[in-house]
Coordinates of N, CA and C in Angstrom, one line a residue:
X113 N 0.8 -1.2 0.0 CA 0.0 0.0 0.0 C 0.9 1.3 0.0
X114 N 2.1 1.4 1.1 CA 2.9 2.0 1.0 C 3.3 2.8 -0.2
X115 N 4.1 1.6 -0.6 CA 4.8 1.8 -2.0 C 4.1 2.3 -3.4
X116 N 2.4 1.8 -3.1 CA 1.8 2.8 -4.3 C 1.8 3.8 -4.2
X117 N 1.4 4.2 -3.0 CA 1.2 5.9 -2.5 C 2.6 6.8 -3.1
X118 N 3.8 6.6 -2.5 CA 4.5 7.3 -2.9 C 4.7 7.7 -4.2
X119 N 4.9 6.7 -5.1 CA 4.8 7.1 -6.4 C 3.7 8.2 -7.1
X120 N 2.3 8.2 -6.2 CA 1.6 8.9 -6.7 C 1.4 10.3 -5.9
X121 N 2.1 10.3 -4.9 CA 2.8 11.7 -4.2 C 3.7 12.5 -5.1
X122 N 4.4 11.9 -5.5 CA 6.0 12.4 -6.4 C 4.9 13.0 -7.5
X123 N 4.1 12.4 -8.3 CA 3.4 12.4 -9.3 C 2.8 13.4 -9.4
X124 N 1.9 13.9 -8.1 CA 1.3 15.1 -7.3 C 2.3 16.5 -7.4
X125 N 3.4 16.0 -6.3 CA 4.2 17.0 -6.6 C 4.8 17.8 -7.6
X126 N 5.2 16.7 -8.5 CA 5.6 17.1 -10.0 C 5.0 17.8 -10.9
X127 N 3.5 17.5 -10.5 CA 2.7 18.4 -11.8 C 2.7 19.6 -10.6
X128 N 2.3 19.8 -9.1 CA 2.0 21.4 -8.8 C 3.3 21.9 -9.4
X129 N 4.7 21.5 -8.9 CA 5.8 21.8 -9.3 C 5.9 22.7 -10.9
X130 N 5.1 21.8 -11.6 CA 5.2 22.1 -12.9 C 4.0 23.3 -13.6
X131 N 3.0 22.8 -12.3 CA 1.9 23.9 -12.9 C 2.5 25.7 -12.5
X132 N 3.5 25.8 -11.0 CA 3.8 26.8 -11.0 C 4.9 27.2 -12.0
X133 N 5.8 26.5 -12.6 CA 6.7 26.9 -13.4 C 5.9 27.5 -14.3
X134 N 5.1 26.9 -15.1 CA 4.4 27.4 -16.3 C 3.6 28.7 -15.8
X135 N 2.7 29.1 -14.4 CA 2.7 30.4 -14.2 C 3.4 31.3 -14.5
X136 N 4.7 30.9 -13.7 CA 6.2 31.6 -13.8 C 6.4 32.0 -15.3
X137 N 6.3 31.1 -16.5 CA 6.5 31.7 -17.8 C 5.6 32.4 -18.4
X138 N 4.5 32.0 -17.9 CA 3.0 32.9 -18.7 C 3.5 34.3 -18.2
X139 N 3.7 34.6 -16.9 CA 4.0 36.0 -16.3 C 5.0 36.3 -17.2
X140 N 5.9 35.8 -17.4 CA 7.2 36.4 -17.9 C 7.1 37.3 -19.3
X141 N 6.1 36.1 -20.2 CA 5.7 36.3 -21.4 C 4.8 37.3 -21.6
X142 N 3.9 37.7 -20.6 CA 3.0 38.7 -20.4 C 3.9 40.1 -20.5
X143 N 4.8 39.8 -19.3 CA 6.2 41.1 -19.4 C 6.8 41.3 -20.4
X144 N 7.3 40.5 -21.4 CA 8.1 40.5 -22.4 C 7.4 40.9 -23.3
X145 N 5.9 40.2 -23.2 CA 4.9 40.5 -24.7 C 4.4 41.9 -25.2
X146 N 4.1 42.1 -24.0 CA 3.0 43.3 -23.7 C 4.3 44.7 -23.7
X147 N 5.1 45.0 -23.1 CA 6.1 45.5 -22.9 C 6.8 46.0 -24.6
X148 N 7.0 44.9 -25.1 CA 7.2 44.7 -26.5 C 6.4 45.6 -27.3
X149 N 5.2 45.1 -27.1 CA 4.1 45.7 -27.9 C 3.7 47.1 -27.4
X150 N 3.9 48.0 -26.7 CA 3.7 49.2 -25.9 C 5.0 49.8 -26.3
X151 N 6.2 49.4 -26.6 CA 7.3 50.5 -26.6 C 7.2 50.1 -28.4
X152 N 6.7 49.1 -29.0 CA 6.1 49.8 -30.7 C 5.5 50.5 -31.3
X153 N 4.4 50.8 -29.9 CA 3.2 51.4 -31.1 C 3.1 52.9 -29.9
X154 N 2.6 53.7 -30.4 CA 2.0 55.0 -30.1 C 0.8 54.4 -29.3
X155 N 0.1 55.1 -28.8 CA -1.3 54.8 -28.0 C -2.3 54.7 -29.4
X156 N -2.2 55.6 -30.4 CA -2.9 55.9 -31.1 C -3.2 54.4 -32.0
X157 N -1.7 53.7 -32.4 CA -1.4 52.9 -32.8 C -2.5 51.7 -32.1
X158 N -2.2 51.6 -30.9 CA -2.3 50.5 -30.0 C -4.0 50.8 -29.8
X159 N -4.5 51.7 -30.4 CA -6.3 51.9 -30.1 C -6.2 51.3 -31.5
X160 N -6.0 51.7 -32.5 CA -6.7 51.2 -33.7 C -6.2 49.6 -33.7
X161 N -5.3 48.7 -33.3 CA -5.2 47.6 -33.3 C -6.1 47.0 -32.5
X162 N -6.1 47.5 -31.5 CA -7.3 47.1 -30.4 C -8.8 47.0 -31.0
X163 N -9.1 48.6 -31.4 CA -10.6 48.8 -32.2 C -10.8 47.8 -32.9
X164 N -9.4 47.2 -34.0 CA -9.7 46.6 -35.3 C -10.8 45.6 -34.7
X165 N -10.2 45.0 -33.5 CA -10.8 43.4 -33.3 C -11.9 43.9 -31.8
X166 N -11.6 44.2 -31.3 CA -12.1 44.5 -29.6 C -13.9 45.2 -30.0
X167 N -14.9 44.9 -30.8 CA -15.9 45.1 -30.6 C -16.4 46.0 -29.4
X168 N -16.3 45.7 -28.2 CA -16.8 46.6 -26.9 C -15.8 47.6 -26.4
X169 N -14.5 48.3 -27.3 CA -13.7 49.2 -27.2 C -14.0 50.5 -27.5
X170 N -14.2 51.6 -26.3 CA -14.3 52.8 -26.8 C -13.8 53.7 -26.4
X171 N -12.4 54.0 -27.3 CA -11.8 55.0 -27.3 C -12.2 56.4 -26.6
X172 N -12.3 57.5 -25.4 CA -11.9 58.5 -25.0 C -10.9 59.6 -24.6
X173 N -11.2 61.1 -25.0 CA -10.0 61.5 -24.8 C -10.3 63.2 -23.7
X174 N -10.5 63.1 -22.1 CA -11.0 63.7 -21.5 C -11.0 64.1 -20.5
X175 N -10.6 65.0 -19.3 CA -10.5 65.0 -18.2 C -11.4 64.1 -17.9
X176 N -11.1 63.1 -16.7 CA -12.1 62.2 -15.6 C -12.8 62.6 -14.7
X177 N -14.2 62.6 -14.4 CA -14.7 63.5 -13.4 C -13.9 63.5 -12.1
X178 N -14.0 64.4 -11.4 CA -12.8 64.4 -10.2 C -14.1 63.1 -9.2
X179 N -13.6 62.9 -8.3 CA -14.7 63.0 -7.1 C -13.7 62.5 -5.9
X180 N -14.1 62.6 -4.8 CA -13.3 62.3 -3.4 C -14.5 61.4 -2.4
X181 N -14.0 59.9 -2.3 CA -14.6 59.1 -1.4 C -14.2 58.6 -0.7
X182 N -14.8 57.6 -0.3 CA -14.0 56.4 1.0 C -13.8 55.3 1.3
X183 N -12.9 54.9 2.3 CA -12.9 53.4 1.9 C -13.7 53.0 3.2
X184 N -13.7 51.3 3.2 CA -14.9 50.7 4.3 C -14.2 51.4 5.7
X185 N -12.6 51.9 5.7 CA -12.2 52.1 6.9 C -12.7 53.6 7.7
X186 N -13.1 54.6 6.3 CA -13.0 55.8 6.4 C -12.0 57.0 6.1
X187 N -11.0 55.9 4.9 CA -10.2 57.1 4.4 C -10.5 57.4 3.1
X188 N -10.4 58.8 3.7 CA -10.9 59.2 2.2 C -9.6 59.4 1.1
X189 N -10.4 58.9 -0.7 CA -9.8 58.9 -1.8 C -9.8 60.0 -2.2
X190 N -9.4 60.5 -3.0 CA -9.6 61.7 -4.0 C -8.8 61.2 -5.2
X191 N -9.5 61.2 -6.5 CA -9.0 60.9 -7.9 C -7.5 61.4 -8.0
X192 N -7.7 63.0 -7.9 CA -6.5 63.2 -7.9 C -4.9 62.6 -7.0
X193 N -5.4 62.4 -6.1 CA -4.4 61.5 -5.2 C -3.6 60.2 -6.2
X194 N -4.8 60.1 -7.0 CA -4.1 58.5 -7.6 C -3.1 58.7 -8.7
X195 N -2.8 60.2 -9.0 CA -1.9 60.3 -10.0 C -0.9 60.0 -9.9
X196 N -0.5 59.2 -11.1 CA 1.0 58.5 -11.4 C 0.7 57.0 -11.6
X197 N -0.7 56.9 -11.2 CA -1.4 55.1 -12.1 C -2.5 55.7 -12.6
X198 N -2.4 54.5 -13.5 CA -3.7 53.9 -14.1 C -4.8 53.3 -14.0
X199 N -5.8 54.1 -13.9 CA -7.1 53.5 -12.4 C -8.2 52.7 -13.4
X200 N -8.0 51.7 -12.8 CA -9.4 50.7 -13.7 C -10.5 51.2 -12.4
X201 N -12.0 51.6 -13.0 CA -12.4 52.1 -12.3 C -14.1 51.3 -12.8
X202 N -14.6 51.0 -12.2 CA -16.1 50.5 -12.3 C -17.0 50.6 -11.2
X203 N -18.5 50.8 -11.2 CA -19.7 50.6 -10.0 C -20.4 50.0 -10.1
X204 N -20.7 49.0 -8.8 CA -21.5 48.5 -8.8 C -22.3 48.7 -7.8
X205 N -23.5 47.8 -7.1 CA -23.5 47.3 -5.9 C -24.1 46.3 -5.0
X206 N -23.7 45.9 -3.9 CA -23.1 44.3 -3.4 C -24.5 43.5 -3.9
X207 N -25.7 43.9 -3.8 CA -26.5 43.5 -3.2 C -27.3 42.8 -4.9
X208 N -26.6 43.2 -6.0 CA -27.0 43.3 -7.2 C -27.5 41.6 -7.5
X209 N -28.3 41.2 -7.7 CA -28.8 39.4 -8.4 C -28.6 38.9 -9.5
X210 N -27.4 40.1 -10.2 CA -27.3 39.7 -11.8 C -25.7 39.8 -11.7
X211 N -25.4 41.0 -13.1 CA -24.6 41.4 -12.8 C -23.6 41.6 -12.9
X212 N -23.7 42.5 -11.6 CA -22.4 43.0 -10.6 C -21.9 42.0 -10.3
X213 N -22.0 41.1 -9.8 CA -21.2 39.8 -9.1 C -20.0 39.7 -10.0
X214 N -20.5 39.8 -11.7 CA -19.8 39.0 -13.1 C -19.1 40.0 -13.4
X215 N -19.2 41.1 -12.9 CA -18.6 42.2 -13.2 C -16.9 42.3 -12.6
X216 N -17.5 42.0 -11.4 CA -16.8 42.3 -10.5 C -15.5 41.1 -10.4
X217 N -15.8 40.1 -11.0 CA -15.3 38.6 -11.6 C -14.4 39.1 -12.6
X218 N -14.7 39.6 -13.4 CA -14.5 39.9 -14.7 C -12.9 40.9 -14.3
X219 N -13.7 42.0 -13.7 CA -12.5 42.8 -13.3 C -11.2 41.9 -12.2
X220 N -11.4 41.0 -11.5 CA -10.3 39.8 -11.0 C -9.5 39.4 -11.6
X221 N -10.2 39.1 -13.1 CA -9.5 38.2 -14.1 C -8.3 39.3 -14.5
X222 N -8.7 40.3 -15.0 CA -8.2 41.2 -15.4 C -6.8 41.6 -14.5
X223 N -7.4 41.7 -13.0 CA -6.1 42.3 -12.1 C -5.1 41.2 -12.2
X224 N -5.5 40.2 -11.8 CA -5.1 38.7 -12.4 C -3.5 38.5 -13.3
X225 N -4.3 39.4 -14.3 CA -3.1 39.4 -15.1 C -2.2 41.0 -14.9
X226 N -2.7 41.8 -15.2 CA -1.9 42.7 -14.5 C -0.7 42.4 -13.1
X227 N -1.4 42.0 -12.6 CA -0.8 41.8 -11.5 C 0.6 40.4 -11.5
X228 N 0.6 39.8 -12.2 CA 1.5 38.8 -13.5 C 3.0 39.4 -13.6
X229 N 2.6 40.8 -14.1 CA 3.2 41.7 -14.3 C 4.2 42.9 -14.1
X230 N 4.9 43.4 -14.2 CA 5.4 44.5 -14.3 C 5.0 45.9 -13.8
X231 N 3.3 46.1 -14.0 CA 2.5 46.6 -14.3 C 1.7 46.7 -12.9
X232 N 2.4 45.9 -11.6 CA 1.3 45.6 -10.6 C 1.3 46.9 -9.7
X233 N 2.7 47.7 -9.8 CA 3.0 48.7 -8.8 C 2.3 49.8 -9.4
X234 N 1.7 49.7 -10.9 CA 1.5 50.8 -11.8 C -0.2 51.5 -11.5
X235 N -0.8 50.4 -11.7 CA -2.2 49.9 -12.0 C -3.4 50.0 -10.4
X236 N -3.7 51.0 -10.6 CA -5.3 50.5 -9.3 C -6.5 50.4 -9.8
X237 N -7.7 49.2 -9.3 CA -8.6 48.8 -9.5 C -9.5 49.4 -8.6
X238 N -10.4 50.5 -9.0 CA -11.2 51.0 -7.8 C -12.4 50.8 -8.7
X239 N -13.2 50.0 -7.2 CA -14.9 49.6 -7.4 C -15.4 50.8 -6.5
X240 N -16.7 51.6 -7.0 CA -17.3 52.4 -6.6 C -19.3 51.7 -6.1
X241 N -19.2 51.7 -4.7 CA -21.0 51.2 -4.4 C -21.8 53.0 -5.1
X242 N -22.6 52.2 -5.8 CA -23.8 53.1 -5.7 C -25.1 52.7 -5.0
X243 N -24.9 52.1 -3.9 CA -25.9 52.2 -3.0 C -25.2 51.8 -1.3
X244 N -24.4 53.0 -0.7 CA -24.2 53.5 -0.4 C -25.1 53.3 1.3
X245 N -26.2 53.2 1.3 CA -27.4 53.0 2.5 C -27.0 51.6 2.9
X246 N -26.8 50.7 1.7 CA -26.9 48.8 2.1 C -25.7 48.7 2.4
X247 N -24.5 49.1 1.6 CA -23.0 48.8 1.5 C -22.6 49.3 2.8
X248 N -22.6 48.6 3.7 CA -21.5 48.9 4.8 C -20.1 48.7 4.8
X249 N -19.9 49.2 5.9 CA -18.3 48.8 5.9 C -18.3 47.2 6.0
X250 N -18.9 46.9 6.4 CA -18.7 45.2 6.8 C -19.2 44.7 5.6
X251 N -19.9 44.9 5.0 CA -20.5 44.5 3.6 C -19.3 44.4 2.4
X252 N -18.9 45.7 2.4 CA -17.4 46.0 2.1 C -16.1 45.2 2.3
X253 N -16.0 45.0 3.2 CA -14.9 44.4 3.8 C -15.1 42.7 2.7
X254 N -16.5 42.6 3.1 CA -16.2 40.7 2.6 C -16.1 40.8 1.2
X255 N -16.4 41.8 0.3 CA -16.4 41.8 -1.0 C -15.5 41.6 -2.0
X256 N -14.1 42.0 -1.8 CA -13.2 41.7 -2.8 C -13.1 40.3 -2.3
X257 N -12.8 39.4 -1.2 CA -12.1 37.9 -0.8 C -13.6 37.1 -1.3
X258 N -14.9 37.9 -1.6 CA -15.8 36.7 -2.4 C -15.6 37.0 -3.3
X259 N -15.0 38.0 -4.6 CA -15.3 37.8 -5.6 C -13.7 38.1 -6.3
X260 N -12.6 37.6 -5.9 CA -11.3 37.2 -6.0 C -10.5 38.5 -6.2
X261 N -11.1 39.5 -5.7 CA -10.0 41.1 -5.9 C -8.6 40.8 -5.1
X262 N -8.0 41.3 -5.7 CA -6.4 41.5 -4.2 C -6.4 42.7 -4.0
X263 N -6.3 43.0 -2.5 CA -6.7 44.5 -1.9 C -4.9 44.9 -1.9
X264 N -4.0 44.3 -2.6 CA -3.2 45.0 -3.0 C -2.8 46.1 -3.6
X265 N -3.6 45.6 -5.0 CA -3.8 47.3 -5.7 C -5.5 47.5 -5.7
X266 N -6.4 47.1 -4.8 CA -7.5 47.8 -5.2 C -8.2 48.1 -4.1
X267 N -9.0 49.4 -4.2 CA -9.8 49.8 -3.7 C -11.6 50.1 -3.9
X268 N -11.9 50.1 -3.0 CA -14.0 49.9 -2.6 C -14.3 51.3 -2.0
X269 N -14.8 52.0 -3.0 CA -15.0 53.3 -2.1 C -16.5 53.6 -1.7
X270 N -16.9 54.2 -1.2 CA -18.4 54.2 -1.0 C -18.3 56.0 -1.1
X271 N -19.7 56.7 -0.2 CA -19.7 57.7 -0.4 C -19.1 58.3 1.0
X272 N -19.1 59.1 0.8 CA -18.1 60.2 2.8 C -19.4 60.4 3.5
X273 N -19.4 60.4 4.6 CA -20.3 60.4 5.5 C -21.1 61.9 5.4
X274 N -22.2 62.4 5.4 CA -23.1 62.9 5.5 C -23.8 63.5 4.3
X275 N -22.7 63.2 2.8 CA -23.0 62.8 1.2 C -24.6 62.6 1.2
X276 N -25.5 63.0 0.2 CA -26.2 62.5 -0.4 C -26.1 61.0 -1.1
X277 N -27.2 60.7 -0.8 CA -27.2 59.1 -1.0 C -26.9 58.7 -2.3
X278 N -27.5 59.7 -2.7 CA -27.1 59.4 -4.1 C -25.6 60.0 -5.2
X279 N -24.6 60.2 -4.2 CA -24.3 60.7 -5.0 C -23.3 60.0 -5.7
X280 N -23.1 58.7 -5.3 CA -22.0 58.3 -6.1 C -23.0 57.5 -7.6
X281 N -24.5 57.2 -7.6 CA -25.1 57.4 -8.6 C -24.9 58.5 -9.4
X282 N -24.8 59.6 -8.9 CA -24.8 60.8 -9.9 C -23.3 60.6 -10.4
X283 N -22.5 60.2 -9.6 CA -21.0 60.1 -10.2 C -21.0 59.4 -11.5
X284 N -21.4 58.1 -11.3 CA -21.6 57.2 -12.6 C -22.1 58.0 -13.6
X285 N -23.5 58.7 -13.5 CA -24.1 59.2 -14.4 C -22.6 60.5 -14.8
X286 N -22.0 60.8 -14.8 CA -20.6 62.0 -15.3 C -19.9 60.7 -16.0
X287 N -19.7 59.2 -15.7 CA -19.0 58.9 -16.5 C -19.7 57.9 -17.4
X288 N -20.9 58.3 -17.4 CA -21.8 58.1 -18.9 C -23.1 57.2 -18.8
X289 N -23.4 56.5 -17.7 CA -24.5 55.6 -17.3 C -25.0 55.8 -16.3
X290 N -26.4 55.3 -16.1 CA -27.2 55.2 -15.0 C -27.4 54.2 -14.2
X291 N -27.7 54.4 -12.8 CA -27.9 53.5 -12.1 C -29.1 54.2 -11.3
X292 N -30.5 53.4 -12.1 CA -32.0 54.3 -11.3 C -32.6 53.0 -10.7
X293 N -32.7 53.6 -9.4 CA -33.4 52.5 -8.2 C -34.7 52.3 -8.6
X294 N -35.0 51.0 -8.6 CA -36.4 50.2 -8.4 C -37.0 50.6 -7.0
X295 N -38.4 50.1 -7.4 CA -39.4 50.2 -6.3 C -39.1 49.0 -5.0
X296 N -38.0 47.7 -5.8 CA -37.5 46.7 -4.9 C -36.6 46.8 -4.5
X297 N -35.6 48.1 -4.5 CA -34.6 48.6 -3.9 C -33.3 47.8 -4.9
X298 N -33.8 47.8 -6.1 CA -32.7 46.8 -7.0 C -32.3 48.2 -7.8
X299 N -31.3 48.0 -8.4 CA -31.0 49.4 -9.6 C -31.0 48.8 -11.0
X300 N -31.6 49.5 -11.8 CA -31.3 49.5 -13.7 C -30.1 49.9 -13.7
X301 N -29.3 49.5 -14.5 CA -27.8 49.6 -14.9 C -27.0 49.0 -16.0
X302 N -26.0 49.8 -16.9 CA -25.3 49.2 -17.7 C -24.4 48.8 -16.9
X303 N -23.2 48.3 -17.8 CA -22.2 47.5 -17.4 C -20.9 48.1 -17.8
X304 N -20.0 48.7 -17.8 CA -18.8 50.1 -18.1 C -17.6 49.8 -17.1
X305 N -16.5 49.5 -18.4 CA -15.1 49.3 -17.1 C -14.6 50.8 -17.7
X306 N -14.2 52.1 -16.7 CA -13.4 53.0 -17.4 C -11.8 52.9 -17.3
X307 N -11.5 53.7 -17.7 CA -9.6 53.3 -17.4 C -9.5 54.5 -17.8
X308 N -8.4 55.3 -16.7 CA -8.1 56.3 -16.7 C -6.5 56.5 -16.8
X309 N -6.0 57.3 -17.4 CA -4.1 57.1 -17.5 C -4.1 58.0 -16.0
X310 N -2.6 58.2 -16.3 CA -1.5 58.7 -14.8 C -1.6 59.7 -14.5
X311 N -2.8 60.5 -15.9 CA -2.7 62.1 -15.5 C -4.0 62.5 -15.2
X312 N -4.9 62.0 -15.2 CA -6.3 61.8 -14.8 C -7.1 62.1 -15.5
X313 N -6.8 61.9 -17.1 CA -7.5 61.6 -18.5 C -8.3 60.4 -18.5
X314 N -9.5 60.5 -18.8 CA -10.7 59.7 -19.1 C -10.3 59.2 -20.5
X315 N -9.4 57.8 -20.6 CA -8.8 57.5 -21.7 C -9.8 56.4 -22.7
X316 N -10.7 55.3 -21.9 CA -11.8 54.3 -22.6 C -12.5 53.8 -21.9
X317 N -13.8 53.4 -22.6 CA -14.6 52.4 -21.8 C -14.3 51.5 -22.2
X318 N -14.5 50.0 -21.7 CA -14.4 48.4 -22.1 C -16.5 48.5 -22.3
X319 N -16.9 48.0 -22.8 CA -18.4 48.0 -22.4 C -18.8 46.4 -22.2
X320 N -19.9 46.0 -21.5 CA -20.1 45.2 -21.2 C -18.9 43.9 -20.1
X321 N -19.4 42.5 -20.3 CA -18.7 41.6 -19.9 C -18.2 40.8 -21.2
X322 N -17.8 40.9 -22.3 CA -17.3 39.9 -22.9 C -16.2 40.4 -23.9
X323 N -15.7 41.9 -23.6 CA -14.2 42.0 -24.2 C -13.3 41.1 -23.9
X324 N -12.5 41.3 -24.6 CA -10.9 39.9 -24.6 C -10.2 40.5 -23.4
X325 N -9.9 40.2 -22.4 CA -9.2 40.4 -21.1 C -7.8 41.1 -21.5
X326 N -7.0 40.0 -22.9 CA -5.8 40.2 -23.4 C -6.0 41.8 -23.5
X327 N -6.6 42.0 -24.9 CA -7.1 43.7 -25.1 C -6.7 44.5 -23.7
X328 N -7.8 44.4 -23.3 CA -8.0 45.6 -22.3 C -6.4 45.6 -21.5
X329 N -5.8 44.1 -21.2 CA -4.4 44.5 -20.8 C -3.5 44.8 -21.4
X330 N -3.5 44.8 -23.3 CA -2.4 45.6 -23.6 C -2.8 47.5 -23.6
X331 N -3.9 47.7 -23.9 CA -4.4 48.9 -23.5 C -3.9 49.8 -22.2
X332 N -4.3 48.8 -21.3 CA -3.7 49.3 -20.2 C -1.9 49.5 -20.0
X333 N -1.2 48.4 -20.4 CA 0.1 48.3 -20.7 C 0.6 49.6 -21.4
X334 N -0.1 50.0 -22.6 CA 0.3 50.6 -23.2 C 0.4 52.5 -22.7
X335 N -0.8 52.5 -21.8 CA -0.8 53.6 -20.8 C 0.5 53.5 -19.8
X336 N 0.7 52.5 -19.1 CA 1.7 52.8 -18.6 C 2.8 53.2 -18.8
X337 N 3.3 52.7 -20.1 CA 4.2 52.8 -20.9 C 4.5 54.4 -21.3
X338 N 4.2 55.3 -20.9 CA 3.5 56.3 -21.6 C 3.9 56.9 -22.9
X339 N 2.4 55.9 -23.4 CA 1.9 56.4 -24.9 C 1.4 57.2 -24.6
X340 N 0.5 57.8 -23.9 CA -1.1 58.2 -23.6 C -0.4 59.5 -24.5
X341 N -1.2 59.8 -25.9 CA -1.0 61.2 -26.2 C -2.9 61.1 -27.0
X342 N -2.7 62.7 -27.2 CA -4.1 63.1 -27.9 C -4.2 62.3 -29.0
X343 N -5.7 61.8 -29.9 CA -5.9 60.7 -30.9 C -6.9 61.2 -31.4
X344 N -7.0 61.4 -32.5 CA -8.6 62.0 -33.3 C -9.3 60.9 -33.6
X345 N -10.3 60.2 -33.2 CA -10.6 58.7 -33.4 C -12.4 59.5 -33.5
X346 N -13.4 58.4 -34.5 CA -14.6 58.8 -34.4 C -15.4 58.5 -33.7
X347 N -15.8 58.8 -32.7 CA -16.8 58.8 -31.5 C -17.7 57.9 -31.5
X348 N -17.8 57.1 -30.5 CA -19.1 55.7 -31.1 C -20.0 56.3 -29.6
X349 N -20.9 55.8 -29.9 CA -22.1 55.8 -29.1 C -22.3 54.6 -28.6
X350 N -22.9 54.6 -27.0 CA -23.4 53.3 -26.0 C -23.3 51.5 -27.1
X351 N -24.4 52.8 -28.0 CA -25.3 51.5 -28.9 C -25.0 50.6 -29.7
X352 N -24.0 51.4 -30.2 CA -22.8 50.4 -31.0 C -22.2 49.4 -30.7
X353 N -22.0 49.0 -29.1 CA -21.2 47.6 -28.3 C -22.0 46.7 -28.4
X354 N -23.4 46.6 -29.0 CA -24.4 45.4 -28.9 C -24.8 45.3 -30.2

């Protein structure tokens, strides 16, 4: 009995062994790929490659609305504060039955890879609640470890204490969508990843949940890198991503 076990110990060990090596090279290749591809092209470059294929890509070129919040602890953010990264920035909130959950998954995958990278000290992921009354701090707190964030580089802001309830709704609505409460205390809502460069330029939306993960991280790569310059690109509308 002994003697079979071990052999299938060694066996065990050898593939985790091996499954982390092969992490180890996917990261590398991520660094070398992406890196590659960001010190080729101009930003401008690296949007029309993107556009060609990336269906839910929309290019922007615009101050980002300011705003100043908080986190579940009580310190407060300010946009401006975050200059010198690149802020993946999205709203949801916890309580959503659709979704937000997928959303919020979505954006994991994404830091996931970033975070692989080169690009981990560069890059913050801030989730914004628009409902602000349900979202406690405790609410808060359990949300990135259920839905795979690393509070390494991201942050959960809510609104500052004595804020209108609404106002990190109104915020969304400055960076282009709504989130209007039901009579069940649920919200109507699109679905919008924004990405902001280092200078606090409102640089694209990702729209929906089914852009290429890859995309959006050479995008982002390419911001770090600093491409980020002005781009005359033709303006698409919501409607166009579906």
């Amino acid at each position: 009995m002994t003697r079979g076990i071990v052999p299938a110990c060694r066996m065990a060990v050898a593939e985790i062994l091996s499954g982390i090596a092969m992490r180890g090279f996917i990261a590398w290749a991520l660094v070398a790929g992406l890196t590659l591809t960001a010190s080729a092209h101009s930003l401008d470059e690296v949007e029309t490659m993107i556009g060609d294929k990336e269906k839910y890509f929309q290019p922007i070129d615009k101050p980002a609305p300011d705003f100043t919040l908080q986190t579940a602890d009580g310190d407060h953010v300010r946009l401006a504060e975050l200059r010198g990264k690149v802020i993946v920035l999205h709203f949801i909130y916890t309580s959503c039955p659709d979704v937000c959950p997928l959303h919020a998954e979505k954006i994991a995958e994404v830091q996931k890879l970033v975070n692989a990278t080169l690009m981990k000290d560069r890059v913050v992921f801030v989730t914004v609640t628009t409902d602000p009354s349900r979202d406690t701090s405790e609410v808060m707190r359990g949300y990135g470890p259920t839905h795979g964030l690393d509070p390494v580089n991201w942050k959960f802001l809510t609104t500052i204490q004595g804020e209108p309830e609404d106002a990190t709704r109104n915020l969304a609505q400055k960076f282009g969508h709504k989130f209007t409460k039901t009579d069940d205390g649920d919200q109507m809502h699109g679905i919008v990843t924004h990405v902001i460069d280092e200078d606090g330029n409102w640089k694209a939306n990702f729209h929906g949940l089914n852009f290429d993960d890859v995309n959006f991280v050479t995008f982002v790569n390419a911001l770090t890198n600093g491409t980020s310059k002005p781009h005359q690109h033709p303006k698409r509308k919501w409607w166009d991503f579906f």
